[in-house]
CSV table of N, CA, C and O in Angstrom, one decimal:
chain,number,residue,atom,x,y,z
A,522,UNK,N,-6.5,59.8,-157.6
A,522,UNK,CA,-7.6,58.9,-157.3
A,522,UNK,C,-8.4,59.5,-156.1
A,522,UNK,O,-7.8,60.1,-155.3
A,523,UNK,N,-10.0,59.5,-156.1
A,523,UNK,CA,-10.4,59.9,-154.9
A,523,UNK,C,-10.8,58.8,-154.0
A,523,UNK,O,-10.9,57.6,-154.2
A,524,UNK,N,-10.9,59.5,-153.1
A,524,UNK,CA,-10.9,58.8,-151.5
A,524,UNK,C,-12.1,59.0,-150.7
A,524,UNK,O,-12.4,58.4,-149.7
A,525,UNK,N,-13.1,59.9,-151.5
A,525,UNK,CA,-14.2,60.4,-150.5
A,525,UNK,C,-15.3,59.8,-151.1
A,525,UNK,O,-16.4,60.2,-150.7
A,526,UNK,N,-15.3,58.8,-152.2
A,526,UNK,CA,-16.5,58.0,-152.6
A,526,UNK,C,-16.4,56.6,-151.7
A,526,UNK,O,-15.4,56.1,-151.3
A,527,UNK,N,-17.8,56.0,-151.5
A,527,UNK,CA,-17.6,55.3,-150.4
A,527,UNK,C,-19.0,54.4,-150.7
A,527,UNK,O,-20.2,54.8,-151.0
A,528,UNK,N,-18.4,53.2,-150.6
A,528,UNK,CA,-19.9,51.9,-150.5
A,528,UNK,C,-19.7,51.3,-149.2
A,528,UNK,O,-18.7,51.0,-148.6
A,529,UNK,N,-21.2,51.4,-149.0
A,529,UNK,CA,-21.7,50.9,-147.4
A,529,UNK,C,-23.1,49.9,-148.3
A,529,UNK,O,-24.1,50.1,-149.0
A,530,UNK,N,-22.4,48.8,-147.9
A,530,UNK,CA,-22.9,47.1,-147.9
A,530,UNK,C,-23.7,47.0,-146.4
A,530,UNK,O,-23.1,47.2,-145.3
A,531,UNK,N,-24.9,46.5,-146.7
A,531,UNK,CA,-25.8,46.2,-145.6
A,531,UNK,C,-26.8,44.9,-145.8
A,531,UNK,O,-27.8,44.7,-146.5
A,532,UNK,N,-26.1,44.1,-145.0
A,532,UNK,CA,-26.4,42.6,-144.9
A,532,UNK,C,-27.8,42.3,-144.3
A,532,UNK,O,-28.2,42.0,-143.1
A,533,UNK,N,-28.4,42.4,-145.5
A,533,UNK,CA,-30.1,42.3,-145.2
A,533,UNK,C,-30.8,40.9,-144.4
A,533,UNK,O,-31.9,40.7,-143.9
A,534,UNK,N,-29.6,40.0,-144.6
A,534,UNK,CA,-29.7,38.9,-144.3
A,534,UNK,C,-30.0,38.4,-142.4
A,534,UNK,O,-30.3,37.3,-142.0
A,535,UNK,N,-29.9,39.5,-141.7
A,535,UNK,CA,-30.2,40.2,-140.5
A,535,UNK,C,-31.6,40.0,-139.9
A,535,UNK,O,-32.2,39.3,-139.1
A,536,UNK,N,-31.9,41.5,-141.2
A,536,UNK,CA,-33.2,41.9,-140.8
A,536,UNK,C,-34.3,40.6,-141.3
A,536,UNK,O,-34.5,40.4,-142.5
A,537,UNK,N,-34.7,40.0,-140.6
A,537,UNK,CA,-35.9,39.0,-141.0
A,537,UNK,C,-37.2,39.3,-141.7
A,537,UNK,O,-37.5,38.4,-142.5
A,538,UNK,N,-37.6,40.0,-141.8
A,538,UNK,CA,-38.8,40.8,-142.5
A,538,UNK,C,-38.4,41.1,-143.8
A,538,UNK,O,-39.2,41.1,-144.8
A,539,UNK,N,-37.3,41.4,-143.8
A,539,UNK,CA,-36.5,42.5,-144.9
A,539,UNK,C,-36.2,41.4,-146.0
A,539,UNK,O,-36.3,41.5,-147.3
A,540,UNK,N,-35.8,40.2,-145.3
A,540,UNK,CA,-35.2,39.2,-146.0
A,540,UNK,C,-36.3,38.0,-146.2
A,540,UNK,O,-36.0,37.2,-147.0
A,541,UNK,N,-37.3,38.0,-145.7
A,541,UNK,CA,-38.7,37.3,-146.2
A,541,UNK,C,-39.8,38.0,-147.6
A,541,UNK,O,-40.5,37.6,-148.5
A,542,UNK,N,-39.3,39.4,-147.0
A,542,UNK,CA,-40.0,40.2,-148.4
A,542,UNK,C,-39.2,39.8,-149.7
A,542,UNK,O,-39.8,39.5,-150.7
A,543,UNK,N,-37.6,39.9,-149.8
A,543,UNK,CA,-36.6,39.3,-150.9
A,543,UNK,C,-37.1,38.4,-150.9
A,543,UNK,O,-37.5,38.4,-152.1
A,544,UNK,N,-37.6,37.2,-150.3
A,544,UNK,CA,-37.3,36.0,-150.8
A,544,UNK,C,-38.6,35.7,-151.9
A,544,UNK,O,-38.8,35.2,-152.9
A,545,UNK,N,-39.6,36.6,-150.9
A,545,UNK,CA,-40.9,36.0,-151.6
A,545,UNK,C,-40.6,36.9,-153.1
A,545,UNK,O,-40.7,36.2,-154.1
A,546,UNK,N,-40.4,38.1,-153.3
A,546,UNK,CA,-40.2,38.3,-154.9
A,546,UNK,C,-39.4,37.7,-155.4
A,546,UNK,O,-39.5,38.0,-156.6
A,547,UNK,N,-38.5,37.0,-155.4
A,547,UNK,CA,-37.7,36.2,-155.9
A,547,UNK,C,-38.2,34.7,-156.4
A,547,UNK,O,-37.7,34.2,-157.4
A,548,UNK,N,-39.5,34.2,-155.5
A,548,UNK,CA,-40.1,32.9,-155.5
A,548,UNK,C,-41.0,33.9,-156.5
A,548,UNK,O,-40.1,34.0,-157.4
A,549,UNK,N,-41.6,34.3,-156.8
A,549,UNK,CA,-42.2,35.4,-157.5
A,549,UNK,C,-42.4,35.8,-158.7
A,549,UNK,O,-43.3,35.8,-159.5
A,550,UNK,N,-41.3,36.3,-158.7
A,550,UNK,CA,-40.2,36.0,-160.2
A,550,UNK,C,-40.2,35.4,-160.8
A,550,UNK,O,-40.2,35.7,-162.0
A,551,UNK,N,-40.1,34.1,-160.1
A,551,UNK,CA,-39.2,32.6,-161.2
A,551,UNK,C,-40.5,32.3,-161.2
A,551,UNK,O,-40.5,31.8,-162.4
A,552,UNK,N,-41.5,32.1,-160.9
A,552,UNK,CA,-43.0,31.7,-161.0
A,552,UNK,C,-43.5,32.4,-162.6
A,552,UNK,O,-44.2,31.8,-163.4
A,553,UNK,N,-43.2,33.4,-162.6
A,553,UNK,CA,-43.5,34.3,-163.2
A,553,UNK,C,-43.0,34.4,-164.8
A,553,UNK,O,-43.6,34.4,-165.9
A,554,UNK,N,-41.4,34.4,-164.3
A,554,UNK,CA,-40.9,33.8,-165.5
A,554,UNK,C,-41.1,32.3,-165.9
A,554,UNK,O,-41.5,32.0,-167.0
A,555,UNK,N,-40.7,31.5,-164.9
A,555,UNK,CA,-41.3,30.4,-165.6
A,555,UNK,C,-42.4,29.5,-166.1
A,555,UNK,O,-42.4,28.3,-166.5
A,556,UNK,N,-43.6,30.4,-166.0
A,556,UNK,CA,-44.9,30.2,-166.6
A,556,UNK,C,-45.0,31.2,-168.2
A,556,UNK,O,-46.1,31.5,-168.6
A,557,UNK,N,-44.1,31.6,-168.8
A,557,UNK,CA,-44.1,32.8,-170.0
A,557,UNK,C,-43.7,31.8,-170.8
A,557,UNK,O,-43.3,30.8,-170.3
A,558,UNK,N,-43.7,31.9,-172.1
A,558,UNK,CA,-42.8,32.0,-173.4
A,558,UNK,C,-42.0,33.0,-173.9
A,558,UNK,O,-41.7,32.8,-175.1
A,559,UNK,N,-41.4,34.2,-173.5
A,559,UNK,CA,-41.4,35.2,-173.8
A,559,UNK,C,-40.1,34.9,-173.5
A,559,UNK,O,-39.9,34.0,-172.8
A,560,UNK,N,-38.8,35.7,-174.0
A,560,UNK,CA,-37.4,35.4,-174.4
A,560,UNK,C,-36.8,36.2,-172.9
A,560,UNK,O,-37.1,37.3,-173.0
A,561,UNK,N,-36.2,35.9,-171.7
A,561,UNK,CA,-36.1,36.0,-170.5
A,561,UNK,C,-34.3,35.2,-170.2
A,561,UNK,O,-33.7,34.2,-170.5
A,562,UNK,N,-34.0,36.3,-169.4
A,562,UNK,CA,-32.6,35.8,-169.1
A,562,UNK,C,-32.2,36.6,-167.2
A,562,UNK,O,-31.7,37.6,-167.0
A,563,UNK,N,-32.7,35.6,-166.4
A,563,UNK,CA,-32.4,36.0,-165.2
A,563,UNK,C,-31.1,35.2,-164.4
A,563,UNK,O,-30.9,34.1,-164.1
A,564,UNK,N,-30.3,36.8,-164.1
A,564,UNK,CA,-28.9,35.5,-163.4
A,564,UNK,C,-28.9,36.5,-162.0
A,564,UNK,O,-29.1,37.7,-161.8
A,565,UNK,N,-28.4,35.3,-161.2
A,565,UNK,CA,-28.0,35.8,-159.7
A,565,UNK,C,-26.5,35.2,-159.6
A,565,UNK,O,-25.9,35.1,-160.7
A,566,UNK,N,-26.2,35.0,-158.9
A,566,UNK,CA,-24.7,35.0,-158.1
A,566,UNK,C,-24.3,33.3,-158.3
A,566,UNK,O,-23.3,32.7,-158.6
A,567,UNK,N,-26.0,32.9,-158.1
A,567,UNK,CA,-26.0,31.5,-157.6
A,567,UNK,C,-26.5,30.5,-159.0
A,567,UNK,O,-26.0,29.5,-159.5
A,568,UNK,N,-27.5,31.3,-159.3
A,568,UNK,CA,-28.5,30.4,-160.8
A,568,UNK,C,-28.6,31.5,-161.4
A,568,UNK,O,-28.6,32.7,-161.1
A,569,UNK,N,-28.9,30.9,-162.9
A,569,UNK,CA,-29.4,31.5,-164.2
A,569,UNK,C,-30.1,30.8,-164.7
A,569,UNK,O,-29.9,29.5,-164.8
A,570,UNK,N,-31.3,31.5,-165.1
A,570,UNK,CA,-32.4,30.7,-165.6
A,570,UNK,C,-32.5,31.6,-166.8
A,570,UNK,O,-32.7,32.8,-166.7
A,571,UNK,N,-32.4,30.6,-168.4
A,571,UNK,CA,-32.9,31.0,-169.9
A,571,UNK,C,-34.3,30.6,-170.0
A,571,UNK,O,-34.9,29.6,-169.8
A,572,UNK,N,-34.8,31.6,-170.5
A,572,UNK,CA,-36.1,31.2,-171.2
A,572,UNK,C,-36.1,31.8,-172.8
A,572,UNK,O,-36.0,33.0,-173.2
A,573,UNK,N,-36.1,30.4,-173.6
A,573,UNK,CA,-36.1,31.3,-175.2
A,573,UNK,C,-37.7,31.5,-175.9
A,573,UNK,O,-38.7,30.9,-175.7
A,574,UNK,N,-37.5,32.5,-176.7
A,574,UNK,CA,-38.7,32.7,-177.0
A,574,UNK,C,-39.5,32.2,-178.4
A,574,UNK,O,-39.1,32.5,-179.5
A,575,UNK,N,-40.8,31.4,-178.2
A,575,UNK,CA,-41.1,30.8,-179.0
A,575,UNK,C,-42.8,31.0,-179.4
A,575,UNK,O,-43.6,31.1,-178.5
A,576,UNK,N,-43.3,31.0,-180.8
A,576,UNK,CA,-44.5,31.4,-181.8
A,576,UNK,C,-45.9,30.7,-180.4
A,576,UNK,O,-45.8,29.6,-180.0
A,577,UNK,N,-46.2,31.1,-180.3
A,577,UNK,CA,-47.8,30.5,-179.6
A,577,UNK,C,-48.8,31.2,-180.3
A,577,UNK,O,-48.9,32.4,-180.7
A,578,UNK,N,-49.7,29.9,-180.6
A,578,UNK,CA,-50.6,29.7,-181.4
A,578,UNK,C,-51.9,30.1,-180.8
A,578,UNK,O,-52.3,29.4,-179.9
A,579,UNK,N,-52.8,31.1,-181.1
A,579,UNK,CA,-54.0,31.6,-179.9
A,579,UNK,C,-54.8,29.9,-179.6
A,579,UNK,O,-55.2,29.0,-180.3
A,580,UNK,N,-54.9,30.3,-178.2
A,580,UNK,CA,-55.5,28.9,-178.3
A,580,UNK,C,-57.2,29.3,-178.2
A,580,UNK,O,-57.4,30.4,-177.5
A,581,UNK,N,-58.1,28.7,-178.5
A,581,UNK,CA,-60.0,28.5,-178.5
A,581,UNK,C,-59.8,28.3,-177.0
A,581,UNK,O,-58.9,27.5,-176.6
A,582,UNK,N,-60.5,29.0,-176.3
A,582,UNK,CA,-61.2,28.8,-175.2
A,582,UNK,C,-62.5,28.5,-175.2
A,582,UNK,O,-63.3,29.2,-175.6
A,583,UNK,N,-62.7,26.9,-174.3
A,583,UNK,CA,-64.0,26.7,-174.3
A,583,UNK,C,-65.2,27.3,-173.7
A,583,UNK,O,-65.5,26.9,-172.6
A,584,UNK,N,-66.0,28.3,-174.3
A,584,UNK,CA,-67.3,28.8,-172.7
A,584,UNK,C,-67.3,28.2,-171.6
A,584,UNK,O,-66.8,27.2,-171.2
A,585,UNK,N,-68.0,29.0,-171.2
A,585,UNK,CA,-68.0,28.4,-169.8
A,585,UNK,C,-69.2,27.4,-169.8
A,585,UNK,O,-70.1,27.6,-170.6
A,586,UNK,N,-69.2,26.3,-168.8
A,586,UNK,CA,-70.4,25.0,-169.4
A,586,UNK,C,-71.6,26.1,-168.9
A,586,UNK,O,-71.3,27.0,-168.1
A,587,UNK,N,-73.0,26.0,-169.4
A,587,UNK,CA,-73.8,26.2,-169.3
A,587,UNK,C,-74.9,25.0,-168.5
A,587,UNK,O,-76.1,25.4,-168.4
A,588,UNK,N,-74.7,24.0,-168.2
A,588,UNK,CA,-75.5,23.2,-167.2
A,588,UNK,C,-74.3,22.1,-166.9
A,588,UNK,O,-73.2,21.9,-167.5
A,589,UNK,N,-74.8,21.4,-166.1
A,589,UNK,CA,-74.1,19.8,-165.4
A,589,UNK,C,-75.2,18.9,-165.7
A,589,UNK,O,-76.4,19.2,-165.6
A,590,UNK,N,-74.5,17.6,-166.2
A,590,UNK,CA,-75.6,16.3,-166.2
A,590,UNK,C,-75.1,15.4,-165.6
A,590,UNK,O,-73.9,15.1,-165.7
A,591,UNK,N,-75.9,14.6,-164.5
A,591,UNK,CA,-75.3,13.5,-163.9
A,591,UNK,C,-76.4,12.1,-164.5
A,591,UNK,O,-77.1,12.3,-165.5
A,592,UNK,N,-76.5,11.1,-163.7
A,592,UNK,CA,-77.1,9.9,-163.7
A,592,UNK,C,-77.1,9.5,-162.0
A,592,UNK,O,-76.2,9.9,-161.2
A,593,UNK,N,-77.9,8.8,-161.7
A,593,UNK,CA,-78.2,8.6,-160.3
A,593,UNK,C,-79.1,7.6,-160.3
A,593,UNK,O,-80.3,7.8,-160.5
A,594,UNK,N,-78.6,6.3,-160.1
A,594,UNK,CA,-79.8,5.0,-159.4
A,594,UNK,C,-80.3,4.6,-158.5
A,594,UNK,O,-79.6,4.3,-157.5
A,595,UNK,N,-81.4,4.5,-158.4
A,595,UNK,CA,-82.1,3.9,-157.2
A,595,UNK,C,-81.9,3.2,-156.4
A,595,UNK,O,-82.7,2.2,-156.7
A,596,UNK,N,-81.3,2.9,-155.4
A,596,UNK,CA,-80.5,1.7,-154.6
A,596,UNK,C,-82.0,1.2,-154.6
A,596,UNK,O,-82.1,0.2,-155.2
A,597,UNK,N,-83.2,1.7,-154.2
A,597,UNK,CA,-84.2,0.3,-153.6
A,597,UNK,C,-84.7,-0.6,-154.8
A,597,UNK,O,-84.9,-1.8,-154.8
A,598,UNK,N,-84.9,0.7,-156.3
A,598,UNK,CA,-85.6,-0.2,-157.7
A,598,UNK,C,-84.4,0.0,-158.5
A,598,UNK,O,-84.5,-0.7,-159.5
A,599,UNK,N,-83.4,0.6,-158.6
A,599,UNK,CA,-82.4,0.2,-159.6
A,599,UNK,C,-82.7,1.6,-160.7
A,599,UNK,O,-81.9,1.8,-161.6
A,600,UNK,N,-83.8,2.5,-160.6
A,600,UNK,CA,-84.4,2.9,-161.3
A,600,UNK,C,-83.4,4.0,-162.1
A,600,UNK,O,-82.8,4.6,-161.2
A,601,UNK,N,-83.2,4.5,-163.1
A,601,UNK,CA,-82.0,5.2,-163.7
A,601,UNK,C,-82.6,6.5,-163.8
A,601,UNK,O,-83.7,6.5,-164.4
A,602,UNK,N,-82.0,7.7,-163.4
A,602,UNK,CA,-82.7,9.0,-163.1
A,602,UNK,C,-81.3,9.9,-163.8
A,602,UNK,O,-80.1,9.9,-163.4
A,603,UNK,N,-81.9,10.6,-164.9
A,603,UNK,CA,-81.0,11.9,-165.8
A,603,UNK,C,-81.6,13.2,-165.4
A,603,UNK,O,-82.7,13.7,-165.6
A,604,UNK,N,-80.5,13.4,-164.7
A,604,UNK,CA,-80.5,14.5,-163.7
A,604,UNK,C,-79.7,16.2,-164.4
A,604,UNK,O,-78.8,16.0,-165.3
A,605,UNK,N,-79.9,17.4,-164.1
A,605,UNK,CA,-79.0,18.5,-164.8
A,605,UNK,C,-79.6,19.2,-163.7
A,605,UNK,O,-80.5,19.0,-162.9
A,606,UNK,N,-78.3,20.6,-163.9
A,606,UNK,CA,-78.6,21.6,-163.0
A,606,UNK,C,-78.0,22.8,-164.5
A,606,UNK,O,-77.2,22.6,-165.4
A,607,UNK,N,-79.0,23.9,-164.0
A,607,UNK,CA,-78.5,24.3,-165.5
A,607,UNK,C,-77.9,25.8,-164.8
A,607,UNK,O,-78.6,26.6,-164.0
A,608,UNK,N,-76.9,26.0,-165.1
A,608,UNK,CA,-75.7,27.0,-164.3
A,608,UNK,C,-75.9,28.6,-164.7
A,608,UNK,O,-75.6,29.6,-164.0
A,609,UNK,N,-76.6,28.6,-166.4
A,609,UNK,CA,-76.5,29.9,-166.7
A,609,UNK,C,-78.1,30.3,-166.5
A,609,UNK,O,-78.4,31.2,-167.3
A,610,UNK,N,-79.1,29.7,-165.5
A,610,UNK,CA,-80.4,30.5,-165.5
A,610,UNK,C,-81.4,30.7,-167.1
A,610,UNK,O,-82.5,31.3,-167.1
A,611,UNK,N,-80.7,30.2,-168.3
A,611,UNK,CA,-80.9,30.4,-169.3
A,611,UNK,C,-82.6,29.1,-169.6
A,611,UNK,O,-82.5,27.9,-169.4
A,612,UNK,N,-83.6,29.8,-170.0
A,612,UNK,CA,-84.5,29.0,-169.7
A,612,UNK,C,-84.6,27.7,-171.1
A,612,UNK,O,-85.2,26.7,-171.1
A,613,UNK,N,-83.8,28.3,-172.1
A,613,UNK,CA,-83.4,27.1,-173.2
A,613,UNK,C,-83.1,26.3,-172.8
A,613,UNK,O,-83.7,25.3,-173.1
A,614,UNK,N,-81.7,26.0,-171.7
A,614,UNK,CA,-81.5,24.8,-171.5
A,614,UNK,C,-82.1,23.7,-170.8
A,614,UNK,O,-81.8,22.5,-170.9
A,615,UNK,N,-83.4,24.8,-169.8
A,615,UNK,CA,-84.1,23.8,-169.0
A,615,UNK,C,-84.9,23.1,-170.6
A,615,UNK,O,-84.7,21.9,-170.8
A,616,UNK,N,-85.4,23.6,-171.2
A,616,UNK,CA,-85.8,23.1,-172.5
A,616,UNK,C,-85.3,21.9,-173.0
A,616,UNK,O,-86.1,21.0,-173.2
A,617,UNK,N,-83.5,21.9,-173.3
A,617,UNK,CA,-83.4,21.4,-173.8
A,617,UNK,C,-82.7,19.8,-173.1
A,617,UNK,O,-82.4,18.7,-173.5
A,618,UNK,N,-82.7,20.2,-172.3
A,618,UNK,CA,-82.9,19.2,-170.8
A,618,UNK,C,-83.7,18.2,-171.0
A,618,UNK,O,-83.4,17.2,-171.6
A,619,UNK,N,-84.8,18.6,-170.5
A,619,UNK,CA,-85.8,18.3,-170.2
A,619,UNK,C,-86.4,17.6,-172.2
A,619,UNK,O,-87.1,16.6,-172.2
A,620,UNK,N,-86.2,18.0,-172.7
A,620,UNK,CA,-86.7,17.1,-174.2
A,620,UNK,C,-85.5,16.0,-174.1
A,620,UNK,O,-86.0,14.9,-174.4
A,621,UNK,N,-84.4,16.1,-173.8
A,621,UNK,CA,-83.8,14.9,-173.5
A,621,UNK,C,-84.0,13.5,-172.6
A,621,UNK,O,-83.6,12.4,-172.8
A,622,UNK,N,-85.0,13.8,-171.3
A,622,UNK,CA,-85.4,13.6,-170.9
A,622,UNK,C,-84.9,13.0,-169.1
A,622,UNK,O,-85.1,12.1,-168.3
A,623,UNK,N,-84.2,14.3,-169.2
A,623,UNK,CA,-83.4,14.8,-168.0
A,623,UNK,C,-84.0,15.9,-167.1
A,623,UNK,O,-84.4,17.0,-167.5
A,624,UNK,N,-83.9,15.3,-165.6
A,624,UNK,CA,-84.8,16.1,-164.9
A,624,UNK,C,-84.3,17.3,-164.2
A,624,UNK,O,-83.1,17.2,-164.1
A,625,UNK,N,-84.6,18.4,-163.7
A,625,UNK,CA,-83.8,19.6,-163.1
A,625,UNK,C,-83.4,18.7,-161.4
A,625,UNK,O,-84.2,18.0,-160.8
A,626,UNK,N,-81.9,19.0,-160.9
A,626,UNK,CA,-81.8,18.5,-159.8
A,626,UNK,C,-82.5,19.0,-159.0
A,626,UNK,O,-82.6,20.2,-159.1
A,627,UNK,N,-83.3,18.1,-157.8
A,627,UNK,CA,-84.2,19.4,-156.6
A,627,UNK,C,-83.4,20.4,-155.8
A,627,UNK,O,-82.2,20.4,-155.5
A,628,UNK,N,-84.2,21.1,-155.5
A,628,UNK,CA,-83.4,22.1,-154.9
A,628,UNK,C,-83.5,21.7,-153.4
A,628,UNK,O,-83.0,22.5,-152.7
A,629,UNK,N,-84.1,20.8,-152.8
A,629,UNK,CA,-84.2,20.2,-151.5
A,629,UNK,C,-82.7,19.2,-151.5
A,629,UNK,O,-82.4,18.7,-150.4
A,630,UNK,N,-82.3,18.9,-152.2
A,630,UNK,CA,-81.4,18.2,-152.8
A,630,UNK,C,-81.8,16.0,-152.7
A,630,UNK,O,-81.1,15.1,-152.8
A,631,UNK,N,-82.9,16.1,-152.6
A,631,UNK,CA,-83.6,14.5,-152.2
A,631,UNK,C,-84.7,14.5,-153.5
A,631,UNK,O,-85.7,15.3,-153.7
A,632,UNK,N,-84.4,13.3,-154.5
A,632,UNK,CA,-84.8,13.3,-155.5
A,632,UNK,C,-85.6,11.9,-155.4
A,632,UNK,O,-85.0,10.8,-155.5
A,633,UNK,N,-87.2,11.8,-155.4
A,633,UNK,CA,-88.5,11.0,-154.9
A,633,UNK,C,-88.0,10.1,-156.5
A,633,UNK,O,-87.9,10.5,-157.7
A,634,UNK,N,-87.9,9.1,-156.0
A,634,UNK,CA,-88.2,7.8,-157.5
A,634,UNK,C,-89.2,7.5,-156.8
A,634,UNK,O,-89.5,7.5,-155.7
A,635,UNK,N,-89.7,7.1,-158.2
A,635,UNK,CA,-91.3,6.7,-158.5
A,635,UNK,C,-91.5,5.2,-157.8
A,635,UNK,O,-92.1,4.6,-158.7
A,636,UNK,N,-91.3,4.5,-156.9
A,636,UNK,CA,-90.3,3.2,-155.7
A,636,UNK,C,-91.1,3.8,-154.4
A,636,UNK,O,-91.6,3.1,-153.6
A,637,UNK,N,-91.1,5.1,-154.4
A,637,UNK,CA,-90.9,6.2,-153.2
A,637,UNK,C,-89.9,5.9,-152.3
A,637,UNK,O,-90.2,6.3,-151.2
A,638,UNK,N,-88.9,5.5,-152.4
A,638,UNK,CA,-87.7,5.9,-152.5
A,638,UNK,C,-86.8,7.2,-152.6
A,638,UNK,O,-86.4,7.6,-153.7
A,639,UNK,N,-86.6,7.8,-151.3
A,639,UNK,CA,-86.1,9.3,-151.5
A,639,UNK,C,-84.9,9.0,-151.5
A,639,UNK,O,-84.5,8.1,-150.7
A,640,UNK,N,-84.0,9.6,-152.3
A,640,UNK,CA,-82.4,9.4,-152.5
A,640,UNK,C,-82.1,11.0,-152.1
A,640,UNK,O,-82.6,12.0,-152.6
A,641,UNK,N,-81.0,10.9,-151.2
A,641,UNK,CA,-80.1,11.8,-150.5
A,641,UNK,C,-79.5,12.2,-151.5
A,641,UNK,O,-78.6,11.5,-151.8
A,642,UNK,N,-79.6,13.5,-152.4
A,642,UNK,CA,-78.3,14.2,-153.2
A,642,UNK,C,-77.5,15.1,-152.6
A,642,UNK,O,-76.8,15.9,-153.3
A,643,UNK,N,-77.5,15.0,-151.1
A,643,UNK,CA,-77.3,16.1,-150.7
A,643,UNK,C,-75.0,16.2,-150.8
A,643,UNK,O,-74.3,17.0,-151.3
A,644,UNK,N,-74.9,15.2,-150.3
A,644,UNK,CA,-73.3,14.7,-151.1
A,644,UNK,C,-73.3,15.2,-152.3
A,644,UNK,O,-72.5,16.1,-152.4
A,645,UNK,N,-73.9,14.8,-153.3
A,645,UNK,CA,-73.2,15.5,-154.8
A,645,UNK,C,-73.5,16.6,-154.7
A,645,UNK,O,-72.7,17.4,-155.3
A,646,UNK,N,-74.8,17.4,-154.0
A,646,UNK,CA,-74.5,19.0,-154.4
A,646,UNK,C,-73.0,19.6,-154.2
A,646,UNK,O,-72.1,20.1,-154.8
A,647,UNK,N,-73.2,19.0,-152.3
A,647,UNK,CA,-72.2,19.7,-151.8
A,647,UNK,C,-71.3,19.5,-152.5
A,647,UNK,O,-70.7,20.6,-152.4
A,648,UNK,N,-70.5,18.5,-153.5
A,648,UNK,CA,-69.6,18.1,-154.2
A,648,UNK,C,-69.5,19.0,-155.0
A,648,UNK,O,-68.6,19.8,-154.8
A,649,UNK,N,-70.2,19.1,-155.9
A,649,UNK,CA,-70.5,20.3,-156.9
A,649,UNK,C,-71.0,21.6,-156.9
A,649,UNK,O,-71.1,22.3,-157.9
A,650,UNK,N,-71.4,22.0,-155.6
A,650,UNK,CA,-71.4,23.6,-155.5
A,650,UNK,C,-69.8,24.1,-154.7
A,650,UNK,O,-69.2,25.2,-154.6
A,651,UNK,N,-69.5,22.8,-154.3
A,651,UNK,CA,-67.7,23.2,-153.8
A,651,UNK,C,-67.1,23.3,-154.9
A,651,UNK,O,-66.8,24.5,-155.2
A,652,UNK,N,-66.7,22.3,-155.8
A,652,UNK,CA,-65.9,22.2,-156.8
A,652,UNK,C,-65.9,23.1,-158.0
A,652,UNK,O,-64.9,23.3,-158.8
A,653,UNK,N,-67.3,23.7,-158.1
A,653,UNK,CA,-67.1,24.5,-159.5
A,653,UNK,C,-67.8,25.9,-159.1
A,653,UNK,O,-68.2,26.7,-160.0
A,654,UNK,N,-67.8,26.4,-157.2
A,654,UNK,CA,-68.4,27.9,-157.2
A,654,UNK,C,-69.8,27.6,-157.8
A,654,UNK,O,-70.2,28.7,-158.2
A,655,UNK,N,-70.4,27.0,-158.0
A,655,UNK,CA,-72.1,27.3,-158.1
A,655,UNK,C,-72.3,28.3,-157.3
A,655,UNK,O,-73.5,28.8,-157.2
């Protein structure tokens, strides 16, 4: 039997850095694997996680929307205002907007009813240039 092979175990659990970089591929990992379908068999000391593998069906992705439509009333006349903002610059849709008989949002974001009544949109832009990256 030989005597001059030799394991040196080093308890990473020490070094803090060393042991936050492990952890995060590990959280990593299981993220990783457990967002797949794909046939997956990870074991540690502690847990084993199966993943079996199963047929996925391509799924239709819908485009991406090409305008937004809201509705907006007039607190002073009640007055009902069809509003769009049209996302792809495409000058059809102002078209086809507007034959609907929906108006482009202002770009001041304060929309004049015919009341004279100026209504503040400045809340929904901000709502909607946050929420969808306009």
């Amino acid at each position: 039997m030989r005597n001059d092979l030799q394991l040196k175990i080093v308890d990473i659990g020490d070094d803090v850095e060393v042991c936050e970089i492990v952890e995060r591929i590990q959280v990593l990992i299981r993220l990783i694997f457990s967002s797949s379908s794909a046939y997956k068999i990870i074991a540690d000391k502690d847990t084993k996680l199966v993943k079996s593998a199963m047929e996925v069906s391509p799924v239709n992705m819908p485009n991406e929307p090409t305008a937004i439509s809201m509705a907006v009333d007039c607190l002073n006349c009640g007055r009902h205002h069809e509003l769009y903002i049209n996302l792809s610059q495409n000058p059809q849709i102002d078209f086809e907007m507007q034959n609907q008989g929906k108006i482009p949002f202002p770009d001041d974001d304060i929309l004049q009813c015919e009341c004279g009544e100026e209504l503040d949109l400045s809340e929904i832009s901000d709502n909607l240039y946050n929420t969808n990256n306009i």
